[in-house]
Amino acid sequence: MRLSRAFIRAVSSPATVAWRSAQSRIFCSSPSDYRKSQPSMLKHLTSKIKATGPVSVAEYMREVLTNPVTGYYVRNNMLGPDGDFITSPEISQVFGELLGVWIISEWMAAGRPKQLQLVELGPGNGSLAADVLRVFGQLQSVLGGASVSLHLMEVSPALSDFQAQTLTGGGSQKADCEEDPVYRHGTTAAGLPVSWYRCLEDVPAGFSIFVAHEFFDSLPVHKFQRTEKGWREVLVDVDPEDSGKLRFVVSPGPTLASATLVQANERRDHIEVCAEGGVIIQQLARRILNDGGAVLIMDYGHDGTKTDTFRGFKDHQLHDVLLSPGSADLTADVDFSFLRRMAGGGVACLGPVTQGLFLKNMGIDTRMQVLLRNCHDPSTRKQLINSYDMLTNPTKMGERFLFFSLLHPSRLAAPTKPHGLKLEKRSPVLLPVAGFTDLSFS
Ligand SMILES: C[S@@+](CC[C@H](N)C(=O)[O-])C[C@H]1O[C@@H](n2cnc3c(N)ncnc32)[C@H](O)[C@@H]1O
């Protein structure tokens, strides 16, 4: 299936369906908290729904998270202990450092191209990029004369301020013209150019390593429910008994999204499809095929097995997704089987593997031993051990987070013919790739 932005706009607005006659309630949030915060976002959504009918969950999510004025990401820095959630790069710098090593190893495997663009999608407050660039600085002799540049795709002006502070120490300029595809640019202390973009189309062509940590899970998902009449889309409506409340309803008839995004052989009873993630993965696959490079996606997710994963986070606690829209993060697990399907056959897809396994394959145990050997302060030692446990323990982030990669087909090799044996026709195999393969004995 070929997805496009125009298609996404079309499937996001199910208002053409005669929806009011047969709404069925799925669940409703507790009424008391509804009007406590974000009245402008709630008002905006209720007026919109009253005017044009229930909106898809994807449209609801897009408005709540990235509305240019009141969107959750656009207004807040929600990361860290004082925010709503904490992510791996914020837990330990070792996470970004090992990623830096992965990036350099893929750049080397590609034949050390003269130009290396590091592109991060949804960089949060810039910690991951800063840790990766520190490794680039330390491995200057390996990177040699490569011209390195950093490209950040970020929808939130508020977060771009934090990124600029982290990465350029405030030495960045905003573009004069709103329409400029590079809306901000600066230089790191080490002299590397940094540019900010709103969308992937604006990032210049060239050999690139793309990284996306907890980015795909924040993209809007459509939700579909199997019913006796076939697949129906789940929509967000105003509660007829309380106009200050939102509720889920099931569309009485098919929508464009339910007719096009549900696979004929789907076996689950409820699914979530991230069409926007599909568009982005297709763009990434095309760029890798054309210009070379790799993509590393790190997120919580599943391989086409889970059903209802849409949830909210506020103050590090689960939060009702329909309650006080705009005051909490909204997220849905990434369906890696969908991303693999959308990437198409041209690129090689690797994983998903668990974060614990990826970090161990990248040598986190050895790195920790070195850090602990050189650290004599008891509280810092405790912090190091706790962060290692948080990142790798299967009951914490070790198994919930998954790593998935798109690689250029040149990373595939024909299977070697065992001496004296007739080789039957087999598909090419992937050469060992750091993180995904245990390279410790090779
Ligand atoms: C959950 S945060 C993750 C931040 C960071 N990668 C980390 O792991 O700490 C999601 C990030 O993606 C950005 N984002 C969300 N939707 C986006 C979109 N459609 N285009 C560009 N950036 C987006 C947010 O502003 C934020 O920086």
Short mmCIF file of C-alpha atoms and ligand atoms in Angstrom, two decimals:
data_model
loop_
_atom_site.label_atom_id
_atom_site.label_comp_id
_atom_site.label_asym_id
_atom_site.label_seq_id
_atom_site.Cartn_x
_atom_site.Cartn_y
_atom_site.Cartn_z
CA MET A 1 0.00 0.00 0.00
CA ARG A 2 1.32 3.46 -0.92
CA LEU A 3 0.40 6.08 1.68
CA SER A 4 0.51 9.84 1.22
CA ARG A 5 -0.18 12.93 3.31
CA ALA A 6 -3.30 13.65 1.21
CA PHE A 7 -4.56 10.14 2.03
CA ILE A 8 -3.98 10.79 5.73
CA ARG A 9 -5.96 14.05 5.56
CA ALA A 10 -8.80 12.21 3.81
CA VAL A 11 -9.02 9.28 6.25
CA SER A 12 -8.77 11.53 9.29
CA SER A 13 -12.20 13.11 8.75
CA PRO A 14 -14.95 10.54 8.97
CA ALA A 15 -17.63 13.23 9.19
CA THR A 16 -19.31 12.14 5.97
CA VAL A 17 -20.64 9.02 7.70
CA ALA A 18 -24.20 9.19 9.06
CA TRP A 19 -22.94 8.68 12.55
CA ARG A 20 -25.51 9.93 15.00
CA SER A 21 -28.13 7.24 14.50
CA ALA A 22 -26.31 4.24 15.87
CA GLN A 23 -23.60 5.28 18.28
CA SER A 24 -22.51 2.64 20.74
CA ARG A 25 -20.65 3.65 23.84
CA ILE A 26 -17.30 2.01 24.57
CA PHE A 27 -16.24 3.76 27.73
CA CYS A 28 -16.39 7.15 29.31
CA SER A 29 -14.01 8.90 31.66
CA SER A 30 -14.97 9.85 35.18
CA PRO A 31 -16.97 13.07 34.87
CA SER A 32 -15.67 15.09 37.80
CA ASP A 33 -12.25 16.06 36.40
CA TYR A 34 -13.31 17.01 32.92
CA ARG A 35 -13.33 20.74 33.18
CA LYS A 36 -10.33 21.10 35.50
CA SER A 37 -7.70 22.00 32.93
CA GLN A 38 -7.11 22.72 29.28
CA PRO A 39 -10.53 24.31 28.79
CA SER A 40 -9.40 25.82 25.48
CA MET A 41 -8.48 22.43 23.96
CA LEU A 42 -11.67 20.81 25.24
CA LYS A 43 -13.72 23.75 23.96
CA HIS A 44 -11.97 23.61 20.60
CA LEU A 45 -12.67 19.87 20.27
CA THR A 46 -16.29 20.00 21.42
CA SER A 47 -17.06 22.93 19.02
CA LYS A 48 -15.43 21.05 16.17
CA ILE A 49 -17.33 17.82 16.90
CA LYS A 50 -20.63 19.67 17.30
CA ALA A 51 -20.07 21.37 13.94
CA THR A 52 -18.90 18.42 11.84
CA GLY A 53 -19.51 15.22 13.79
CA PRO A 54 -17.28 12.82 15.73
CA VAL A 55 -13.59 12.83 14.88
CA SER A 56 -11.33 9.84 14.35
CA VAL A 57 -9.01 8.92 17.22
CA ALA A 58 -6.14 9.91 14.89
CA GLU A 59 -7.54 13.41 14.45
CA TYR A 60 -8.19 13.67 18.19
CA MET A 61 -4.62 12.63 18.97
CA ARG A 62 -3.15 14.99 16.36
CA GLU A 63 -5.11 17.97 17.71
CA VAL A 64 -4.36 17.20 21.35
CA LEU A 65 -0.63 16.65 20.83
CA THR A 66 0.38 18.95 18.00
CA ASN A 67 -2.25 21.66 17.54
CA PRO A 68 0.00 24.66 16.72
CA VAL A 69 -1.43 26.79 19.55
CA THR A 70 -2.65 24.55 22.34
CA GLY A 71 -1.05 21.15 21.54
CA TYR A 72 0.53 19.25 24.41
CA TYR A 73 3.95 18.97 22.71
CA VAL A 74 3.82 22.49 21.35
CA ARG A 75 3.44 24.12 24.77
CA ASN A 76 5.31 21.90 27.21
CA ASN A 77 8.57 20.32 28.19
CA MET A 78 7.02 17.16 29.54
CA LEU A 79 10.22 15.12 29.90
CA GLY A 80 12.08 14.25 33.08
CA PRO A 81 11.26 13.83 36.77
CA ASP A 82 9.29 17.11 36.92
CA GLY A 83 7.33 16.31 33.76
CA ASP A 84 4.90 13.57 32.80
CA PHE A 85 7.29 10.78 31.78
CA ILE A 86 10.95 9.87 31.60
CA THR A 87 12.71 8.27 28.63
CA SER A 88 15.84 6.13 28.29
CA PRO A 89 18.17 8.93 27.10
CA GLU A 90 17.14 10.89 30.21
CA ILE A 91 17.84 7.91 32.49
CA SER A 92 21.47 7.40 31.53
CA GLN A 93 23.97 8.97 29.13
CA VAL A 94 25.24 5.45 28.42
CA PHE A 95 22.14 4.88 26.30
CA GLY A 96 23.06 7.68 23.85
CA GLU A 97 26.73 6.77 23.95
CA LEU A 98 26.03 3.20 22.81
CA LEU A 99 23.80 4.59 20.07
CA GLY A 100 26.69 6.81 18.98
CA VAL A 101 28.82 3.67 18.61
CA TRP A 102 26.02 1.98 16.61
CA ILE A 103 25.80 4.97 14.25
CA ILE A 104 29.54 5.02 13.65
CA SER A 105 29.57 1.27 13.05
CA GLU A 106 26.81 1.58 10.40
CA TRP A 107 28.64 4.51 8.80
CA MET A 108 31.81 2.37 8.65
CA ALA A 109 29.86 -0.60 7.23
CA ALA A 110 28.59 1.71 4.47
CA GLY A 111 32.19 2.39 3.38
CA ARG A 112 32.79 5.58 5.44
CA PRO A 113 30.97 8.08 3.21
CA LYS A 114 32.46 11.61 3.25
CA GLN A 115 29.21 13.10 4.46
CA LEU A 116 27.30 11.90 7.54
CA GLN A 117 23.95 13.42 8.37
CA LEU A 118 22.60 12.43 11.78
CA VAL A 119 18.84 12.97 11.66
CA GLU A 120 16.76 12.67 14.83
CA LEU A 121 12.96 12.53 14.67
CA GLY A 122 11.29 13.99 17.77
CA PRO A 123 14.44 14.85 19.77
CA GLY A 124 12.70 15.80 23.04
CA ASN A 125 15.10 18.02 24.96
CA GLY A 126 18.17 17.03 22.92
CA SER A 127 19.85 14.67 25.42
CA LEU A 128 20.16 11.74 23.02
CA ALA A 129 21.76 13.84 20.26
CA ALA A 130 24.13 15.46 22.78
CA ASP A 131 25.30 12.04 24.04
CA VAL A 132 25.76 10.75 20.47
CA LEU A 133 27.77 13.84 19.48
CA ARG A 134 30.01 13.43 22.52
CA VAL A 135 30.93 9.94 21.24
CA PHE A 136 31.56 11.42 17.77
CA GLY A 137 33.98 13.86 19.45
CA GLN A 138 35.76 11.04 21.29
CA LEU A 139 35.98 8.91 18.12
CA GLN A 140 37.19 11.77 15.93
CA SER A 141 40.12 9.63 14.74
CA VAL A 142 37.66 7.00 13.43
CA LEU A 143 35.34 9.53 11.80
CA GLY A 144 38.40 11.07 10.16
CA GLY A 145 37.57 13.84 7.74
CA ALA A 146 33.83 13.01 7.46
CA SER A 147 31.66 16.08 7.36
CA VAL A 148 29.09 15.56 10.13
CA SER A 149 25.88 17.56 10.52
CA LEU A 150 22.88 17.25 12.85
CA HIS A 151 19.29 17.57 11.58
CA LEU A 152 16.36 17.66 14.00
CA MET A 153 12.75 17.11 12.98
CA GLU A 154 10.71 18.72 15.72
CA VAL A 155 7.14 19.98 15.67
CA SER A 156 7.37 21.84 18.98
CA PRO A 157 8.89 25.33 19.13
CA ALA A 158 8.99 25.03 22.95
CA LEU A 159 11.04 21.82 22.78
CA SER A 160 13.28 23.26 20.06
CA ASP A 161 14.30 25.92 22.64
CA PHE A 162 15.44 23.17 25.02
CA GLN A 163 17.23 21.30 22.21
CA ALA A 164 19.01 24.48 21.14
CA GLN A 165 20.12 25.15 24.72
CA THR A 166 21.40 21.56 25.16
CA LEU A 167 23.15 21.33 21.80
CA THR A 168 24.32 24.84 20.98
CA GLY A 169 24.33 26.50 24.42
CA GLY A 170 21.91 29.09 23.12
CA GLY A 171 24.00 29.81 20.02
CA SER A 172 21.19 29.31 17.52
CA GLN A 173 19.03 31.60 15.40
CA LYS A 174 15.40 31.30 14.45
CA ALA A 175 14.52 31.81 10.78
CA ASP A 176 13.14 35.26 9.86
CA CYS A 177 10.49 33.80 7.63
CA GLU A 178 7.78 31.45 8.98
CA GLU A 179 7.81 29.52 5.71
CA ASP A 180 11.52 28.72 5.85
CA PRO A 181 11.91 24.90 5.88
CA VAL A 182 14.86 25.32 8.26
CA TYR A 183 13.06 27.12 11.07
CA ARG A 184 16.12 27.30 13.30
CA HIS A 185 19.84 26.72 12.89
CA GLY A 186 22.95 26.84 15.03
CA THR A 187 26.37 25.35 15.72
CA THR A 188 27.50 23.01 18.49
CA ALA A 189 30.50 23.83 20.70
CA ALA A 190 32.52 21.42 18.52
CA GLY A 191 31.51 23.41 15.42
CA LEU A 192 28.94 21.00 13.94
CA PRO A 193 26.00 22.58 12.13
CA VAL A 194 22.52 21.87 13.58
CA SER A 195 19.27 22.54 11.68
CA TRP A 196 15.63 22.21 12.72
CA TYR A 197 12.75 21.15 10.41
CA ARG A 198 9.04 20.56 10.83
CA CYS A 199 8.87 17.59 8.46
CA LEU A 200 11.10 14.98 6.86
CA GLU A 201 10.58 16.28 3.32
CA ASP A 202 12.63 19.37 4.28
CA VAL A 203 15.71 17.47 5.51
CA PRO A 204 18.33 17.60 2.71
CA ALA A 205 19.16 14.47 0.72
CA GLY A 206 22.43 12.66 1.43
CA PHE A 207 23.81 9.70 3.36
CA SER A 208 21.93 9.80 6.66
CA ILE A 209 21.49 7.79 9.81
CA PHE A 210 17.99 8.41 11.16
CA VAL A 211 17.16 7.77 14.81
CA ALA A 212 13.72 7.95 16.39
CA HIS A 213 13.33 7.33 20.10
CA GLU A 214 9.76 7.37 21.43
CA PHE A 215 8.70 9.28 18.31
CA PHE A 216 6.49 6.78 16.43
CA ASP A 217 4.42 6.08 19.56
CA SER A 218 3.37 9.73 19.65
CA LEU A 219 2.00 9.72 16.08
CA PRO A 220 -1.80 9.55 15.67
CA VAL A 221 -3.44 6.13 15.40
CA HIS A 222 -6.78 5.11 13.94
CA LYS A 223 -8.69 2.59 16.05
CA PHE A 224 -10.92 -0.09 14.52
CA GLN A 225 -13.35 -2.50 16.13
CA ARG A 226 -14.62 -5.75 14.61
CA THR A 227 -18.44 -5.78 14.81
CA GLU A 228 -21.19 -8.06 13.53
CA LYS A 229 -21.46 -5.77 10.51
CA GLY A 230 -17.74 -5.78 9.79
CA TRP A 231 -14.88 -3.47 10.76
CA ARG A 232 -15.94 -0.09 12.15
CA GLU A 233 -13.83 2.89 13.15
CA VAL A 234 -13.80 4.11 16.75
CA LEU A 235 -14.49 7.84 16.93
CA VAL A 236 -14.47 10.55 19.60
CA ASP A 237 -17.77 12.29 20.26
CA VAL A 238 -19.28 14.76 22.73
CA ASP A 239 -21.34 13.04 25.42
CA PRO A 240 -25.00 13.97 24.70
CA GLU A 241 -25.71 13.94 28.44
CA ASP A 242 -22.86 16.32 29.32
CA SER A 243 -21.54 18.61 26.60
CA GLY A 244 -18.30 19.19 28.55
CA LYS A 245 -17.38 15.52 28.31
CA LEU A 246 -16.01 13.37 25.54
CA ARG A 247 -16.70 9.71 24.89
CA PHE A 248 -15.79 7.01 22.38
CA VAL A 249 -18.36 5.80 19.88
CA VAL A 250 -18.24 3.25 17.08
CA SER A 251 -19.06 4.55 13.61
CA PRO A 252 -22.33 2.98 12.40
CA GLY A 253 -20.98 2.53 8.88
CA PRO A 254 -17.56 2.06 7.27
CA THR A 255 -15.27 5.09 7.07
CA LEU A 256 -12.63 5.66 4.39
CA ALA A 257 -10.05 4.65 7.01
CA SER A 258 -11.80 1.41 8.01
CA ALA A 259 -12.27 0.52 4.35
CA THR A 260 -8.62 1.07 3.45
CA LEU A 261 -6.45 0.52 6.53
CA VAL A 262 -7.73 -2.84 7.85
CA GLN A 263 -6.12 -5.89 6.24
CA ALA A 264 -8.47 -8.52 4.80
CA ASN A 265 -6.80 -11.31 6.80
CA GLU A 266 -6.79 -9.45 10.14
CA ARG A 267 -7.50 -11.86 13.04
CA ARG A 268 -7.71 -9.52 16.01
CA ASP A 269 -10.99 -7.92 17.14
CA HIS A 270 -9.56 -4.47 17.77
CA ILE A 271 -6.60 -2.84 16.03
CA GLU A 272 -4.72 0.45 15.91
CA VAL A 273 -3.19 1.67 12.65
CA CYS A 274 -0.75 4.58 12.48
CA ALA A 275 -1.09 5.78 8.88
CA GLU A 276 1.23 8.75 9.54
CA GLY A 277 3.91 6.34 10.77
CA GLY A 278 3.38 4.41 7.51
CA VAL A 279 4.01 7.55 5.43
CA ILE A 280 7.16 8.39 7.39
CA ILE A 281 8.58 4.86 7.16
CA GLN A 282 8.00 4.85 3.39
CA GLN A 283 9.85 8.18 3.10
CA LEU A 284 12.71 6.82 5.21
CA ALA A 285 12.92 3.62 3.16
CA ARG A 286 13.04 5.63 -0.08
CA ARG A 287 15.77 7.91 1.27
CA ILE A 288 17.93 4.99 2.35
CA LEU A 289 17.54 3.33 -1.03
CA ASN A 290 18.43 6.56 -2.86
CA ASP A 291 21.16 8.02 -0.65
CA GLY A 292 22.35 5.18 1.62
CA GLY A 293 22.19 5.11 5.38
CA ALA A 294 20.17 3.42 8.11
CA VAL A 295 17.19 3.97 10.39
CA LEU A 296 16.98 2.97 14.04
CA ILE A 297 13.56 3.10 15.67
CA MET A 298 13.33 2.61 19.42
CA ASP A 299 9.92 2.42 21.01
CA TYR A 300 7.53 0.32 22.96
CA GLY A 301 5.50 -1.81 20.66
CA HIS A 302 4.54 -5.22 19.34
CA ASP A 303 4.75 -7.27 16.18
CA GLY A 304 1.10 -7.10 15.10
CA THR A 305 -0.29 -8.86 18.17
CA LYS A 306 -1.68 -6.22 20.55
CA THR A 307 -5.11 -4.61 20.42
CA ASP A 308 -6.05 -1.60 22.56
CA THR A 309 -2.86 0.20 23.66
CA PHE A 310 -3.99 3.85 23.42
CA ARG A 311 -3.24 5.51 26.77
CA GLY A 312 -2.33 8.78 28.46
CA PHE A 313 0.43 9.75 30.88
CA LYS A 314 0.42 12.61 33.34
CA ASP A 315 2.74 13.08 36.32
CA HIS A 316 4.25 9.63 35.62
CA GLN A 317 0.85 7.97 36.06
CA LEU A 318 -1.60 6.48 33.59
CA HIS A 319 -4.20 9.07 32.63
CA ASP A 320 -7.59 8.73 30.95
CA VAL A 321 -7.08 9.67 27.28
CA LEU A 322 -10.31 11.66 27.06
CA LEU A 323 -9.82 13.56 30.29
CA SER A 324 -8.60 17.20 30.15
CA PRO A 325 -7.25 16.86 26.59
CA GLY A 326 -3.95 18.68 26.15
CA SER A 327 -2.90 18.23 29.78
CA ALA A 328 -1.37 14.75 29.34
CA ASP A 329 0.74 12.81 26.86
CA LEU A 330 -1.13 10.44 24.54
CA THR A 331 0.56 7.38 23.12
CA ALA A 332 -0.06 4.03 21.45
CA ASP A 333 2.31 1.07 21.08
CA VAL A 334 4.12 0.93 17.75
CA ASP A 335 3.03 -1.92 15.47
CA PHE A 336 6.38 -3.00 14.01
CA SER A 337 4.74 -5.51 11.66
CA PHE A 338 2.90 -2.57 10.05
CA LEU A 339 6.11 -0.55 9.75
CA ARG A 340 7.85 -3.55 8.16
CA ARG A 341 5.01 -3.97 5.66
CA MET A 342 4.97 -0.26 4.81
CA ALA A 343 8.76 -0.14 4.36
CA GLY A 344 8.38 -2.47 1.36
CA GLY A 345 10.81 -5.04 0.06
CA GLY A 346 13.60 -2.74 -1.15
CA VAL A 347 15.25 -2.13 2.21
CA ALA A 348 16.33 -4.72 4.77
CA CYS A 349 14.31 -4.70 8.01
CA LEU A 350 15.92 -5.92 11.18
CA GLY A 351 14.21 -6.68 14.49
CA PRO A 352 12.44 -5.77 16.57
CA VAL A 353 14.73 -6.96 19.35
CA THR A 354 14.35 -6.00 22.99
CA GLN A 355 16.17 -2.99 24.40
CA GLY A 356 17.89 -5.25 26.97
CA LEU A 357 19.33 -7.47 24.24
CA PHE A 358 20.31 -4.56 21.98
CA LEU A 359 22.16 -2.74 24.77
CA LYS A 360 23.89 -5.92 25.92
CA ASN A 361 24.97 -6.67 22.33
CA MET A 362 26.31 -3.11 22.18
CA GLY A 363 28.44 -3.76 25.27
CA ILE A 364 26.51 -2.00 28.07
CA ASP A 365 27.88 -4.48 30.63
CA THR A 366 31.50 -3.68 29.80
CA ARG A 367 30.77 0.07 29.72
CA MET A 368 29.12 -0.15 33.15
CA GLN A 369 32.07 -2.07 34.60
CA VAL A 370 34.45 0.67 33.40
CA LEU A 371 32.25 3.43 34.82
CA LEU A 372 31.89 1.65 38.17
CA ARG A 373 35.61 0.93 38.38
CA ASN A 374 36.32 4.65 38.03
CA CYS A 375 33.55 5.83 40.33
CA HIS A 376 34.13 5.97 44.08
CA ASP A 377 31.23 8.12 45.21
CA PRO A 378 28.63 5.73 46.74
CA SER A 379 25.59 7.74 45.64
CA THR A 380 26.83 8.03 42.02
CA ARG A 381 27.59 4.30 42.00
CA LYS A 382 24.07 3.59 43.22
CA GLN A 383 22.66 5.86 40.52
CA LEU A 384 24.70 4.07 37.82
CA ILE A 385 23.50 0.66 38.99
CA ASN A 386 19.86 1.81 39.19
CA SER A 387 19.92 3.31 35.70
CA TYR A 388 21.51 0.14 34.27
CA ASP A 389 18.78 -1.91 35.94
CA MET A 390 16.03 0.40 34.65
CA LEU A 391 17.31 0.22 31.05
CA THR A 392 17.99 -3.53 30.85
CA ASN A 393 15.86 -5.34 33.44
CA PRO A 394 13.17 -7.34 31.58
CA THR A 395 10.56 -6.27 34.15
CA LYS A 396 11.42 -2.57 33.62
CA MET A 397 12.42 -1.11 30.24
CA GLY A 398 14.52 -4.09 29.08
CA GLU A 399 11.70 -5.97 27.36
CA ARG A 400 8.98 -3.38 26.87
CA PHE A 401 11.13 -1.28 24.56
CA LEU A 402 12.04 -2.64 21.16
CA PHE A 403 14.67 -1.75 18.56
CA PHE A 404 13.92 -1.99 14.85
CA SER A 405 16.12 -1.01 11.93
CA LEU A 406 15.91 -0.31 8.21
CA LEU A 407 19.14 -0.89 6.36
CA HIS A 408 20.39 -0.38 2.83
CA PRO A 409 20.22 -3.64 0.81
CA SER A 410 24.02 -3.55 0.50
CA ARG A 411 24.00 -4.82 4.10
CA LEU A 412 22.57 -8.06 2.70
CA ALA A 413 24.88 -10.76 1.39
CA ALA A 414 24.17 -13.87 -0.65
CA PRO A 415 24.65 -16.98 1.50
CA THR A 416 28.06 -18.50 1.02
CA LYS A 417 28.25 -21.86 -0.64
CA PRO A 418 29.51 -24.49 1.80
CA HIS A 419 32.54 -26.22 0.21
CA GLY A 420 31.56 -29.15 -1.99
CA LEU A 421 27.83 -28.76 -1.43
CA LYS A 422 25.21 -27.84 -3.98
CA LEU A 423 23.64 -24.57 -2.97
CA GLU A 424 19.88 -24.44 -3.17
CA LYS A 425 18.29 -21.08 -3.94
CA ARG A 426 17.99 -19.15 -0.69
CA SER A 427 17.23 -15.54 0.16
CA PRO A 428 20.10 -13.27 1.00
CA VAL A 429 21.10 -13.05 4.66
CA LEU A 430 21.96 -10.00 6.69
CA LEU A 431 25.58 -9.42 7.52
CA PRO A 432 26.17 -9.07 11.28
CA VAL A 433 24.78 -5.74 12.49
CA ALA A 434 25.86 -4.26 15.82
CA GLY A 435 23.15 -4.35 18.47
CA PHE A 436 21.08 -6.93 16.62
CA THR A 437 23.84 -9.56 16.58
CA ASP A 438 26.03 -10.69 19.45
CA LEU A 439 29.43 -9.78 18.00
CA SER A 440 31.46 -10.49 21.12
CA PHE A 441 33.00 -13.70 19.73
CA SER A 442 33.17 -12.82 16.05
C1 LIG B 1 7.65 11.28 23.53
S1 LIG B 1 8.63 12.60 23.04
C2 LIG B 1 10.20 11.77 22.90
C3 LIG B 1 11.37 12.69 23.02
C4 LIG B 1 12.77 12.06 22.91
N1 LIG B 1 12.98 11.38 21.68
C5 LIG B 1 13.07 11.15 24.09
O1 LIG B 1 12.98 9.94 23.92
O2 LIG B 1 13.37 11.66 25.16
C6 LIG B 1 8.13 12.82 21.35
C7 LIG B 1 8.93 13.85 20.57
O3 LIG B 1 8.45 13.88 19.22
C8 LIG B 1 8.04 15.20 18.86
N2 LIG B 1 6.94 15.06 17.91
C9 LIG B 1 5.73 14.51 18.13
N3 LIG B 1 4.99 14.50 17.00
C10 LIG B 1 5.77 15.05 16.05
C11 LIG B 1 5.58 15.31 14.66
N4 LIG B 1 4.44 15.01 14.05
N5 LIG B 1 6.59 15.87 13.97
C12 LIG B 1 7.77 16.17 14.59
N6 LIG B 1 8.00 15.95 15.90
C13 LIG B 1 7.01 15.41 16.63
C14 LIG B 1 7.68 15.82 20.19
O4 LIG B 1 7.61 17.21 20.17
C15 LIG B 1 8.79 15.27 21.06
O5 LIG B 1 10.01 15.93 20.82
#
